[in-house]
Amino acid sequence: MIDIRADVSRNILILHLEGFLTDDELMHGVNLCISESNKLKDGYTIINDISKMKPASPAGAAEIKRAQAHVINNGVSRVIRITQNPITKIQLNRTSGEVGYQAYEVSTRAEAYALIES
């Protein structure tokens, strides 16, 4: 399951990825991430809920890296990642590190919003 949307009024990109996602689903999700992020102003924040996401295949990880590179070049100021699965967490930490950023990590959506408010 993929749910990606821009909250234009709060300048936040919200991503929720859950379960095992096929390469095609991830490609679609990346394209959606790119189009939704383009609706936001420079300095936006991302809340990326991958707490129930299973690790991606190597091709899927390459797609995730493509989205990460886009947001870095598109004006994101910080990424807050909601994680629980240690292998998925390692995978996304590796790809985000390769494109040049480190996400803040929290356990719940409430913690993510609290971090934004602080």
MMTF fields as JSON, N, C-alpha, C and O atoms, coordinates in Angstrom:
{
  "mmtfVersion": "1.0.0",
  "mmtfProducer": "UNKNOWN",
  "numBonds": 471,
  "numAtoms": 472,
  "numGroups": 118,
  "numChains": 1,
  "numModels": 1,
  "chainsPerModel": [1],
  "groupsPerChain": [118],
  "chainIdList": ["A"],
  "bondAtomList": [4, 2, 8, 6, 12, 10, 16, 14, 20, 18, 24, 22, 28, 26, 32, 30, 36, 34, 40, 38, 44, 42, 48, 46, 52, 50, 56, 54, 60, 58, 64, 62, 68, 66, 72, 70, 76, 74, 80, 78, 84, 82, 88, 86, 92, 90, 96, 94, 100, 98, 104, 102, 108, 106, 112, 110, 116, 114, 120, 118, 124, 122, 128, 126, 132, 130, 136, 134, 140, 138, 144, 142, 148, 146, 152, 150, 156, 154, 160, 158, 164, 162, 168, 166, 172, 170, 176, 174, 180, 178, 184, 182, 188, 186, 192, 190, 196, 194, 200, 198, 204, 202, 208, 206, 212, 210, 216, 214, 220, 218, 224, 222, 228, 226, 232, 230, 236, 234, 240, 238, 244, 242, 248, 246, 252, 250, 256, 254, 260, 258, 264, 262, 268, 266, 272, 270, 276, 274, 280, 278, 284, 282, 288, 286, 292, 290, 296, 294, 300, 298, 304, 302, 308, 306, 312, 310, 316, 314, 320, 318, 324, 322, 328, 326, 332, 330, 336, 334, 340, 338, 344, 342, 348, 346, 352, 350, 356, 354, 360, 358, 364, 362, 368, 366, 372, 370, 376, 374, 380, 378, 384, 382, 388, 386, 392, 390, 396, 394, 400, 398, 404, 402, 408, 406, 412, 410, 416, 414, 420, 418, 424, 422, 428, 426, 432, 430, 436, 434, 440, 438, 444, 442, 448, 446, 452, 450, 456, 454, 460, 458, 464, 462, 468, 466],
  "bondOrderList": [1, 1, 1, 1, 1, 1, 1, 1, 1, 1, 1, 1, 1, 1, 1, 1, 1, 1, 1, 1, 1, 1, 1, 1, 1, 1, 1, 1, 1, 1, 1, 1, 1, 1, 1, 1, 1, 1, 1, 1, 1, 1, 1, 1, 1, 1, 1, 1, 1, 1, 1, 1, 1, 1, 1, 1, 1, 1, 1, 1, 1, 1, 1, 1, 1, 1, 1, 1, 1, 1, 1, 1, 1, 1, 1, 1, 1, 1, 1, 1, 1, 1, 1, 1, 1, 1, 1, 1, 1, 1, 1, 1, 1, 1, 1, 1, 1, 1, 1, 1, 1, 1, 1, 1, 1, 1, 1, 1, 1, 1, 1, 1, 1, 1, 1, 1, 1],
  "groupList": [{"groupName": "MET", "atomNameList": ["N", "CA", "C", "O"], "elementList": ["N", "C", "C", "O"], "formalChargeList": [0, 0, 0, 0], "bondAtomList": [1, 0, 2, 1, 3, 2], "bondOrderList": [1, 1, 2], "singleLetterCode": "M", "chemCompType": "L-PEPTIDE LINKING"}, {"groupName": "ILE", "atomNameList": ["N", "CA", "C", "O"], "elementList": ["N", "C", "C", "O"], "formalChargeList": [0, 0, 0, 0], "bondAtomList": [1, 0, 2, 1, 3, 2], "bondOrderList": [1, 1, 2], "singleLetterCode": "I", "chemCompType": "L-PEPTIDE LINKING"}, {"groupName": "ASP", "atomNameList": ["N", "CA", "C", "O"], "elementList": ["N", "C", "C", "O"], "formalChargeList": [0, 0, 0, 0], "bondAtomList": [1, 0, 2, 1, 3, 2], "bondOrderList": [1, 1, 2], "singleLetterCode": "D", "chemCompType": "L-PEPTIDE LINKING"}, {"groupName": "ARG", "atomNameList": ["N", "CA", "C", "O"], "elementList": ["N", "C", "C", "O"], "formalChargeList": [0, 0, 0, 0], "bondAtomList": [1, 0, 2, 1, 3, 2], "bondOrderList": [1, 1, 2], "singleLetterCode": "R", "chemCompType": "L-PEPTIDE LINKING"}, {"groupName": "ALA", "atomNameList": ["N", "CA", "C", "O"], "elementList": ["N", "C", "C", "O"], "formalChargeList": [0, 0, 0, 0], "bondAtomList": [1, 0, 2, 1, 3, 2], "bondOrderList": [1, 1, 2], "singleLetterCode": "A", "chemCompType": "L-PEPTIDE LINKING"}, {"groupName": "VAL", "atomNameList": ["N", "CA", "C", "O"], "elementList": ["N", "C", "C", "O"], "formalChargeList": [0, 0, 0, 0], "bondAtomList": [1, 0, 2, 1, 3, 2], "bondOrderList": [1, 1, 2], "singleLetterCode": "V", "chemCompType": "L-PEPTIDE LINKING"}, {"groupName": "SER", "atomNameList": ["N", "CA", "C", "O"], "elementList": ["N", "C", "C", "O"], "formalChargeList": [0, 0, 0, 0], "bondAtomList": [1, 0, 2, 1, 3, 2], "bondOrderList": [1, 1, 2], "singleLetterCode": "S", "chemCompType": "L-PEPTIDE LINKING"}, {"groupName": "ASN", "atomNameList": ["N", "CA", "C", "O"], "elementList": ["N", "C", "C", "O"], "formalChargeList": [0, 0, 0, 0], "bondAtomList": [1, 0, 2, 1, 3, 2], "bondOrderList": [1, 1, 2], "singleLetterCode": "N", "chemCompType": "L-PEPTIDE LINKING"}, {"groupName": "LEU", "atomNameList": ["N", "CA", "C", "O"], "elementList": ["N", "C", "C", "O"], "formalChargeList": [0, 0, 0, 0], "bondAtomList": [1, 0, 2, 1, 3, 2], "bondOrderList": [1, 1, 2], "singleLetterCode": "L", "chemCompType": "L-PEPTIDE LINKING"}, {"groupName": "HIS", "atomNameList": ["N", "CA", "C", "O"], "elementList": ["N", "C", "C", "O"], "formalChargeList": [0, 0, 0, 0], "bondAtomList": [1, 0, 2, 1, 3, 2], "bondOrderList": [1, 1, 2], "singleLetterCode": "H", "chemCompType": "L-PEPTIDE LINKING"}, {"groupName": "GLU", "atomNameList": ["N", "CA", "C", "O"], "elementList": ["N", "C", "C", "O"], "formalChargeList": [0, 0, 0, 0], "bondAtomList": [1, 0, 2, 1, 3, 2], "bondOrderList": [1, 1, 2], "singleLetterCode": "E", "chemCompType": "L-PEPTIDE LINKING"}, {"groupName": "GLY", "atomNameList": ["N", "CA", "C", "O"], "elementList": ["N", "C", "C", "O"], "formalChargeList": [0, 0, 0, 0], "bondAtomList": [1, 0, 2, 1, 3, 2], "bondOrderList": [1, 1, 2], "singleLetterCode": "G", "chemCompType": "PEPTIDE LINKING"}, {"groupName": "PHE", "atomNameList": ["N", "CA", "C", "O"], "elementList": ["N", "C", "C", "O"], "formalChargeList": [0, 0, 0, 0], "bondAtomList": [1, 0, 2, 1, 3, 2], "bondOrderList": [1, 1, 2], "singleLetterCode": "F", "chemCompType": "L-PEPTIDE LINKING"}, {"groupName": "THR", "atomNameList": ["N", "CA", "C", "O"], "elementList": ["N", "C", "C", "O"], "formalChargeList": [0, 0, 0, 0], "bondAtomList": [1, 0, 2, 1, 3, 2], "bondOrderList": [1, 1, 2], "singleLetterCode": "T", "chemCompType": "L-PEPTIDE LINKING"}, {"groupName": "CYS", "atomNameList": ["N", "CA", "C", "O"], "elementList": ["N", "C", "C", "O"], "formalChargeList": [0, 0, 0, 0], "bondAtomList": [1, 0, 2, 1, 3, 2], "bondOrderList": [1, 1, 2], "singleLetterCode": "C", "chemCompType": "L-PEPTIDE LINKING"}, {"groupName": "LYS", "atomNameList": ["N", "CA", "C", "O"], "elementList": ["N", "C", "C", "O"], "formalChargeList": [0, 0, 0, 0], "bondAtomList": [1, 0, 2, 1, 3, 2], "bondOrderList": [1, 1, 2], "singleLetterCode": "K", "chemCompType": "L-PEPTIDE LINKING"}, {"groupName": "TYR", "atomNameList": ["N", "CA", "C", "O"], "elementList": ["N", "C", "C", "O"], "formalChargeList": [0, 0, 0, 0], "bondAtomList": [1, 0, 2, 1, 3, 2], "bondOrderList": [1, 1, 2], "singleLetterCode": "Y", "chemCompType": "L-PEPTIDE LINKING"}, {"groupName": "PRO", "atomNameList": ["N", "CA", "C", "O"], "elementList": ["N", "C", "C", "O"], "formalChargeList": [0, 0, 0, 0], "bondAtomList": [1, 0, 2, 1, 3, 2], "bondOrderList": [1, 1, 2], "singleLetterCode": "P", "chemCompType": "L-PEPTIDE LINKING"}, {"groupName": "GLN", "atomNameList": ["N", "CA", "C", "O"], "elementList": ["N", "C", "C", "O"], "formalChargeList": [0, 0, 0, 0], "bondAtomList": [1, 0, 2, 1, 3, 2], "bondOrderList": [1, 1, 2], "singleLetterCode": "Q", "chemCompType": "L-PEPTIDE LINKING"}],
  "groupTypeList": [0, 1, 2, 1, 3, 4, 2, 5, 6, 3, 7, 1, 8, 1, 8, 9, 8, 10, 11, 12, 8, 13, 2, 2, 10, 8, 0, 9, 11, 5, 7, 8, 14, 1, 6, 10, 6, 7, 15, 8, 15, 2, 11, 16, 13, 1, 1, 7, 2, 1, 6, 15, 0, 15, 17, 4, 6, 17, 4, 11, 4, 4, 10, 1, 15, 3, 4, 18, 4, 9, 5, 1, 7, 7, 11, 5, 6, 3, 5, 1, 3, 1, 13, 18, 7, 17, 1, 13, 15, 1, 18, 8, 7, 3, 13, 6, 11, 10, 5, 11, 16, 18, 4, 16, 10, 5, 6, 13, 3, 4, 10, 4, 16, 4, 8, 1, 10, 6],
  "groupIdList": [1, 2, 3, 4, 5, 6, 7, 8, 9, 10, 11, 12, 13, 14, 15, 16, 17, 18, 19, 20, 21, 22, 23, 24, 25, 26, 27, 28, 29, 30, 31, 32, 33, 34, 35, 36, 37, 38, 39, 40, 41, 42, 43, 44, 45, 46, 47, 48, 49, 50, 51, 52, 53, 54, 55, 56, 57, 58, 59, 60, 61, 62, 63, 64, 65, 66, 67, 68, 69, 70, 71, 72, 73, 74, 75, 76, 77, 78, 79, 80, 81, 82, 83, 84, 85, 86, 87, 88, 89, 90, 91, 92, 93, 94, 95, 96, 97, 98, 99, 100, 101, 102, 103, 104, 105, 106, 107, 108, 109, 110, 111, 112, 113, 114, 115, 116, 117, 118],
  "secStructList": [7, 3, 3, 3, 3, 3, 3, 6, 6, 6, 6, 3, 3, 3, 3, 3, 3, 3, 3, 7, 7, 7, 2, 2, 2, 2, 2, 2, 2, 2, 2, 2, 2, 2, 2, 2, 2, 6, 6, 1, 7, 6, 6, 3, 3, 3, 3, 3, 3, 3, 3, 3, 3, 7, 7, 7, 7, 2, 2, 2, 2, 2, 2, 2, 2, 2, 2, 2, 2, 2, 2, 2, 2, 6, 6, 3, 3, 3, 3, 3, 3, 3, 7, 7, 7, 2, 2, 2, 2, 2, 2, 2, 2, 2, 2, 2, 2, 2, 2, 6, 7, 7, 7, 3, 3, 3, 1, 1, 2, 2, 2, 2, 2, 2, 2, 2, 2, 7],
  "xCoordList": [0.837, 0.0, 0.886, 1.836, 0.555, 1.273, 0.259, -0.726, 0.512, -0.303, 0.669, 1.409, 0.667, 1.585, 0.772, 0.038, 0.919, 0.181, 0.915, 1.625, 0.72, 1.286, 0.247, -0.888, 0.636, -0.184, 0.353, 1.256, -0.214, 0.297, 0.189, 1.088, -0.881, -1.059, 0.008, 0.38, 0.497, 1.535, 2.927, 3.912, 3.009, 4.268, 4.962, 6.15, 4.154, 4.635, 4.263, 3.144, 5.212, 4.949, 4.803, 5.706, 3.668, 3.375, 3.382, 2.643, 4.243, 4.348, 4.017, 4.463, 3.233, 2.932, 3.095, 2.339, 4.093, 4.363, 4.237, 4.792, 3.502, 3.215, 3.271, 2.826, 3.815, 3.855, 4.986, 5.888, 4.919, 5.891, 5.408, 4.293, 6.24, 5.881, 6.685, 7.905, 5.996, 6.681, 7.484, 7.29, 8.376, 9.158, 8.246, 8.483, 7.204, 6.267, 5.517, 5.314, 5.106, 4.436, 5.375, 4.961, 6.633, 7.595, 7.865, 8.014, 7.93, 8.127, 6.952, 7.151, 5.747, 4.56, 4.628, 4.345, 4.998, 5.099, 6.137, 5.92, 7.253, 8.302, 7.792, 8.012, 7.124, 6.563, 5.541, 5.482, 4.746, 3.774, 4.485, 4.079, 5.54, 6.335, 6.9, 6.87, 7.403, 7.977, 6.898, 7.102, 5.762, 4.716, 4.133, 3.848, 3.953, 3.415, 4.425, 4.038, 5.708, 6.724, 6.848, 7.196, 6.569, 6.638, 5.548, 5.616, 4.548, 3.488, 3.906, 3.22, 5.027, 5.435, 6.501, 7.18, 6.633, 7.641, 8.961, 8.994, 10.048, 11.36, 11.284, 10.581, 12.011, 12.026, 10.97, 10.744, 10.314, 9.264, 9.854, 11.05, 8.972, 9.323, 8.655, 7.561, 9.325, 8.74, 8.509, 9.389, 7.309, 7.038, 6.886, 5.96, 7.795, 7.838, 7.577, 8.468, 6.347, 5.964, 6.247, 5.493, 7.354, 7.713, 7.661, 8.301, 6.902, 6.882, 6.41, 6.792, 5.597, 5.098, 5.532, 4.948, 6.545, 7.05, 8.089, 8.927, 8.021, 9.023, 10.166, 9.95, 11.366, 12.483, 12.169, 11.453, 12.718, 12.515, 13.57, 14.626, 13.268, 14.255, 15.354, 15.188, 16.47, 17.492, 16.961, 17.335, 16.1, 15.523, 14.588, 14.558, 13.826, 12.951, 13.742, 13.354, 14.857, 15.722, 16.29, 16.45, 16.594, 17.087, 16.007, 16.31, 14.76, 13.654, 13.521, 13.33, 13.623, 13.554, 14.666, 14.445, 15.842, 16.982, 16.706, 17.122, 16.01, 15.646, 14.739, 14.913, 13.778, 12.893, 13.679, 13.471, 14.574, 15.376, 16.254, 16.382, 16.848, 17.67, 16.817, 17.248, 15.605, 14.728, 14.411, 14.525, 14.012, 13.605, 14.784, 14.609, 15.975, 17.165, 17.363, 17.692, 17.166, 17.342, 16.119, 16.151, 15.037, 13.776, 13.457, 12.369, 14.375, 14.179, 13.683, 13.221, 13.76, 13.352, 14.322, 15.53, 13.783, 14.648, 14.945, 16.039, 13.982, 14.234, 13.273, 12.165, 13.754, 12.974, 12.83, 13.812, 11.595, 11.303, 10.762, 9.748, 11.449, 11.104, 10.542, 11.17, 9.37, 8.751, 9.13, 8.728, 9.914, 10.447, 10.168, 10.012, 10.11, 10.044, 10.808, 11.484, 10.719, 11.409, 12.894, 13.249, 13.77, 15.188, 15.849, 16.752, 15.42, 16.044, 15.623, 16.454, 14.349, 13.884, 14.579, 14.976, 14.726, 15.413, 16.848, 17.296, 17.553, 18.936, 18.966, 19.819, 18.042, 18.005, 17.798, 18.507, 16.834, 16.574, 17.664, 17.944, 18.279, 19.417, 20.573, 21.252, 20.79, 21.871, 21.588, 22.465, 20.384, 20.099, 20.074, 20.552, 19.526, 19.514, 20.925, 21.255, 21.749, 23.147, 23.875, 24.724, 23.551, 24.182, 23.807, 24.588, 22.621, 22.219, 22.49, 22.3, 22.938, 23.422, 22.569, 22.676, 21.719, 21.002, 20.781, 20.855, 20.51, 20.168, 18.809, 18.587, 17.911, 16.568, 16.536, 17.301, 15.639, 15.315, 14.46, 13.599, 14.676, 13.905, 13.05, 13.523, 11.77, 10.811, 10.018, 10.127, 9.218, 8.461, 6.99, 6.344, 6.458, 5.03, 4.804, 5.668, 3.639, 3.254, 3.129, 3.479, 2.634, 2.519, 3.896, 4.043, 4.894, 6.264, 6.773, 7.489, 6.41, 6.832, 6.252, 6.973, 4.963, 4.344, 4.885, 5.035, 5.174, 5.757, 7.131, 7.483, 7.9, 9.208, 9.061, 9.871, 8.046, 7.787, 7.435, 7.886, 6.63, 6.171, 7.269, 7.184, 8.303, 9.343, 10.337, 11.267],
  "yCoordList": [-1.171, 0.0, 1.241, 1.353, 2.147, 3.415, 4.539, 4.544, 5.502, 6.709, 7.883, 7.994, 8.751, 9.892, 11.126, 11.143, 12.173, 13.4, 14.606, 14.516, 15.715, 16.985, 17.717, 17.906, 18.127, 19.011, 20.415, 20.896, 21.053, 22.336, 23.406, 24.237, 23.406, 24.45, 24.373, 25.4, 23.19, 23.029, 22.812, 22.725, 22.724, 22.522, 21.229, 21.206, 20.143, 18.825, 17.805, 17.802, 16.947, 15.803, 14.591, 14.28, 13.912, 12.777, 11.503, 11.373, 10.571, 9.281, 8.175, 8.198, 7.207, 6.023, 4.824, 4.645, 4.01, 2.807, 1.615, 1.613, 0.597, -0.525, -1.839, -1.923, -2.856, -4.2, -4.379, -3.547, -5.494, -5.738, -5.024, -5.263, -4.151, -3.382, -3.886, -4.032, -4.15, -4.613, -3.463, -2.3, -3.802, -2.776, -1.806, -0.598, -2.329, -1.461, -0.535, 0.64, -1.056, -0.207, 0.889, 2.037, 0.54, 1.536, 2.58, 3.762, 2.16, 3.115, 4.097, 5.303, 3.583, 4.441, 5.383, 6.574, 4.854, 5.668, 6.768, 7.889, 6.455, 7.466, 8.568, 9.749, 8.198, 9.21, 10.082, 11.29, 9.48, 10.233, 11.146, 12.292, 10.638, 11.446, 12.676, 13.781, 12.481, 13.591, 14.617, 15.818, 14.151, 15.103, 15.825, 17.02, 15.125, 15.76, 16.738, 17.813, 16.38, 17.279, 18.559, 19.605, 18.489, 19.679, 20.701, 21.839, 20.315, 21.231, 22.087, 23.05, 21.737, 22.377, 23.436, 23.45, 24.332, 25.397, 24.9, 23.951, 25.557, 25.233, 25.247, 26.069, 24.336, 24.258, 23.323, 23.307, 22.536, 21.639, 20.488, 20.201, 19.848, 18.701, 17.463, 17.53, 16.335, 15.051, 14.233, 14.126, 13.654, 12.613, 11.323, 11.184, 10.388, 9.149, 7.983, 7.557, 7.475, 6.364, 5.047, 4.622, 4.411, 3.094, 2.05, 1.003, 2.334, 1.465, 0.046, -0.893, -0.12, -1.453, -1.885, -2.798, -1.232, -1.569, -2.675, -2.68, -3.609, -4.666, -4.15, -3.254, -4.691, -4.238, -4.385, -5.296, -3.472, -3.474, -4.341, -4.616, -4.763, -5.475, -4.48, -3.279, -4.951, -4.007, -2.993, -1.821, -3.422, -2.482, -1.504, -0.321, -1.988, -1.106, -0.106, 1.057, -0.554, 0.36, 1.444, 2.588, 1.094, 2.096, 3.135, 4.318, 2.702, 3.646, 4.575, 5.78, 4.012, 4.826, 5.869, 7.029, 5.454, 6.375, 7.495, 8.633, 7.182, 8.205, 9.262, 10.456, 8.829, 9.779, 10.603, 11.812, 9.974, 10.681, 11.743, 12.855, 11.404, 12.381, 13.55, 14.703, 13.242, 14.32, 15.309, 16.519, 14.807, 15.739, 16.566, 17.722, 15.989, 16.759, 17.924, 19.034, 17.672, 18.713, 19.607, 20.589, 19.275, 19.999, 20.876, 21.447, 20.996, 21.952, 21.411, 22.189, 20.107, 19.583, 20.083, 20.152, 20.429, 20.887, 19.774, 19.723, 18.884, 17.751, 16.618, 16.815, 15.429, 14.216, 13.545, 13.311, 13.245, 12.542, 11.169, 11.061, 10.138, 8.776, 8.021, 7.969, 7.448, 6.606, 5.168, 4.628, 4.553, 3.229, 2.25, 2.63, 0.982, -0.102, -1.316, -1.979, -1.622, -2.78, -2.45, -1.559, -3.149, -2.787, -2.953, -2.189, -3.922, -4.126, -3.029, -2.519, -2.657, -1.552, -0.262, 0.533, -0.055, 1.129, 1.194, 2.249, 0.099, 0.053, 0.355, 1.112, -0.23, -0.027, 1.448, 1.99, 2.096, 3.497, 4.419, 5.451, 4.073, 4.862, 4.805, 5.805, 3.63, 3.478, 4.308, 5.035, 4.213, 4.955, 6.457, 7.218, 6.906, 8.349, 8.866, 9.981, 8.07, 8.463, 8.598, 9.475, 7.741, 7.799, 9.063, 9.537, 9.617, 10.844, 12.095, 13.211, 11.918, 13.065, 13.614, 14.798, 12.797, 13.299, 12.186, 11.0, 12.605, 11.683, 12.093, 13.262, 11.135, 11.416, 11.401, 10.683, 12.203, 12.08, 10.826, 10.582, 10.04, 8.817, 8.884, 9.24, 8.532, 8.497, 7.196, 6.465, 6.918, 5.661, 5.808, 4.829, 7.038, 7.229, 8.514, 9.389, 8.596, 9.792, 10.983, 12.106, 10.742, 11.816, 12.407, 13.622, 11.539, 12.028, 12.844, 13.828, 12.446, 13.177, 14.583, 15.552, 14.706, 16.042, 16.881, 18.097, 16.228, 16.956, 17.516, 18.62, 16.767, 17.228, 18.442, 19.366, 18.442, 19.578, 20.821, 21.926, 20.621, 21.752, 22.335, 23.489, 21.535, 22.024, 22.935, 23.427],
  "zCoordList": [0.0, 0.0, 0.0, 0.776, -0.873, -0.967, -0.913, -1.652, -0.02, 0.061, 0.165, 1.142, -0.832, -0.876, -1.234, -2.222, -0.4, -0.692, -0.119, 0.882, -0.779, -0.323, 0.506, 0.068, 1.7, 2.526, 2.248, 2.932, 1.243, 0.759, 1.838, 1.963, 2.616, 3.636, 4.729, 5.296, 5.03, 6.062, 5.465, 6.199, 4.132, 3.426, 3.87, 4.191, 3.874, 4.289, 3.217, 2.705, 2.891, 2.024, 2.94, 3.716, 2.846, 3.719, 2.873, 1.897, 3.282, 2.605, 3.588, 4.735, 3.136, 3.937, 3.017, 2.063, 3.321, 2.542, 3.474, 4.573, 3.028, 3.91, 3.15, 2.005, 3.789, 3.234, 2.239, 2.135, 1.502, 0.448, -0.805, -1.269, -1.35, -2.541, -3.728, -3.65, -4.818, -6.022, -6.625, -6.271, -7.531, -8.212, -8.958, -8.946, -9.606, -10.326, -9.371, -9.677, -8.22, -7.231, -6.735, -6.574, -6.495, -6.04, -7.118, -6.807, -8.38, -9.464, -9.519, -9.668, -9.4, -9.378, -8.17, -8.295, -7.01, -5.809, -5.935, -5.475, -6.55, -6.759, -7.673, -7.404, -8.734, -9.639, -8.92, -9.149, -8.062, -7.269, -6.271, -6.073, -5.647, -4.713, -5.422, -4.88, -6.604, -7.366, -7.712, -7.532, -8.202, -8.597, -7.38, -7.454, -6.273, -5.069, -4.458, -4.001, -4.445, -3.869, -4.677, -4.131, -5.961, -6.808, -6.476, -6.94, -5.681, -5.26, -4.059, -3.715, -3.424, -2.173, -2.4, -3.427, -1.41, -1.465, -0.89, -0.106, -1.294, -0.723, 0.789, 1.378, 1.417, 2.864, 3.428, 4.638, 2.567, 3.054, 3.872, 3.816, 4.627, 5.458, 4.895, 4.336, 5.049, 4.662, 5.924, 6.778, 6.032, 7.018, 6.22, 5.42, 6.44, 5.68, 6.633, 7.367, 6.612, 7.487, 6.772, 5.897, 7.165, 6.629, 7.741, 7.644, 8.792, 9.972, 9.664, 10.361, 8.646, 8.306, 6.903, 6.319, 6.375, 5.036, 5.136, 6.037, 4.199, 4.083, 3.206, 2.389, 3.356, 2.518, 1.028, 0.613, 0.243, -1.209, -1.882, -1.312, -3.101, -3.919, -4.303, -4.088, -4.864, -5.324, -6.336, -6.284, -7.247, -8.221, -7.519, -7.858, -6.544, -5.786, -4.966, -4.855, -4.387, -3.623, -4.527, -4.1, -5.769, -6.727, -7.01, -7.17, -7.073, -7.263, -6.063, -6.223, -4.86, -3.643, -3.652, -3.303, -4.048, -4.119, -5.121, -4.906, -6.21, -7.209, -6.575, -6.82, -5.766, -5.074, -4.074, -3.97, -3.343, -2.349, -3.016, -2.504, -4.141, -4.86, -5.346, -5.31, -5.801, -6.271, -5.159, -5.357, -3.985, -2.928, -2.43, -2.045, -2.435, -2.046, -3.014, -2.596, -4.287, -5.302, -5.444, -6.187, -4.737, -4.872, -3.661, -3.595, -2.706, -1.627, -0.304, 0.53, -0.074, 1.228, 2.3, 2.072, 3.467, 4.552, 5.55, 6.113, 5.774, 6.663, 6.342, 5.844, 6.653, 6.458, 7.815, 8.519, 8.164, 9.408, 9.015, 8.326, 9.458, 9.058, 10.266, 11.324, 10.097, 11.123, 10.791, 9.76, 11.685, 11.392, 12.517, 13.678, 12.143, 13.118, 12.616, 13.402, 11.336, 10.769, 10.627, 9.856, 11.354, 11.322, 9.947, 9.607, 9.166, 7.857, 6.889, 6.138, 6.896, 6.052, 6.466, 5.615, 7.768, 8.289, 7.766, 7.316, 7.821, 7.323, 5.832, 5.368, 5.08, 3.634, 3.286, 2.438, 3.936, 3.621, 4.159, 3.55, 5.279, 5.764, 4.768, 4.535, 4.184, 3.203, 1.954, 1.489, 1.406, 0.172, 0.415, -0.426, 1.552, 1.815, 2.051, 1.648, 2.696, 2.877, 1.554, 1.395, 0.611, -0.711, -1.476, -2.301, -1.214, -1.902, -1.076, -1.561, 0.178, 0.926, 2.041, 2.361, 2.649, 3.814, 4.82, 4.5, 6.044, 7.116, 7.671, 7.986, 7.788, 8.286, 9.81, 10.454, 10.375, 11.787, 11.919, 11.075, 12.943, 13.105, 14.354, 15.433, 14.187, 15.282, 15.179, 14.194, 16.212, 16.25, 15.866, 15.494, 15.955, 15.677, 14.874, 14.807, 14.28, 13.55, 14.503, 14.14, 15.713, 16.71, 17.023, 17.155, 17.139, 17.385, 16.2, 16.384, 15.008, 13.807, 13.825, 13.586, 14.105, 14.142, 15.302, 15.177, 16.428, 17.566, 17.195, 17.61, 16.422, 15.972, 15.054, 15.114, 14.217, 13.331, 14.149, 13.848, 15.178, 15.993, 16.88, 17.298, 17.168, 18.095, 17.408, 18.047]
}
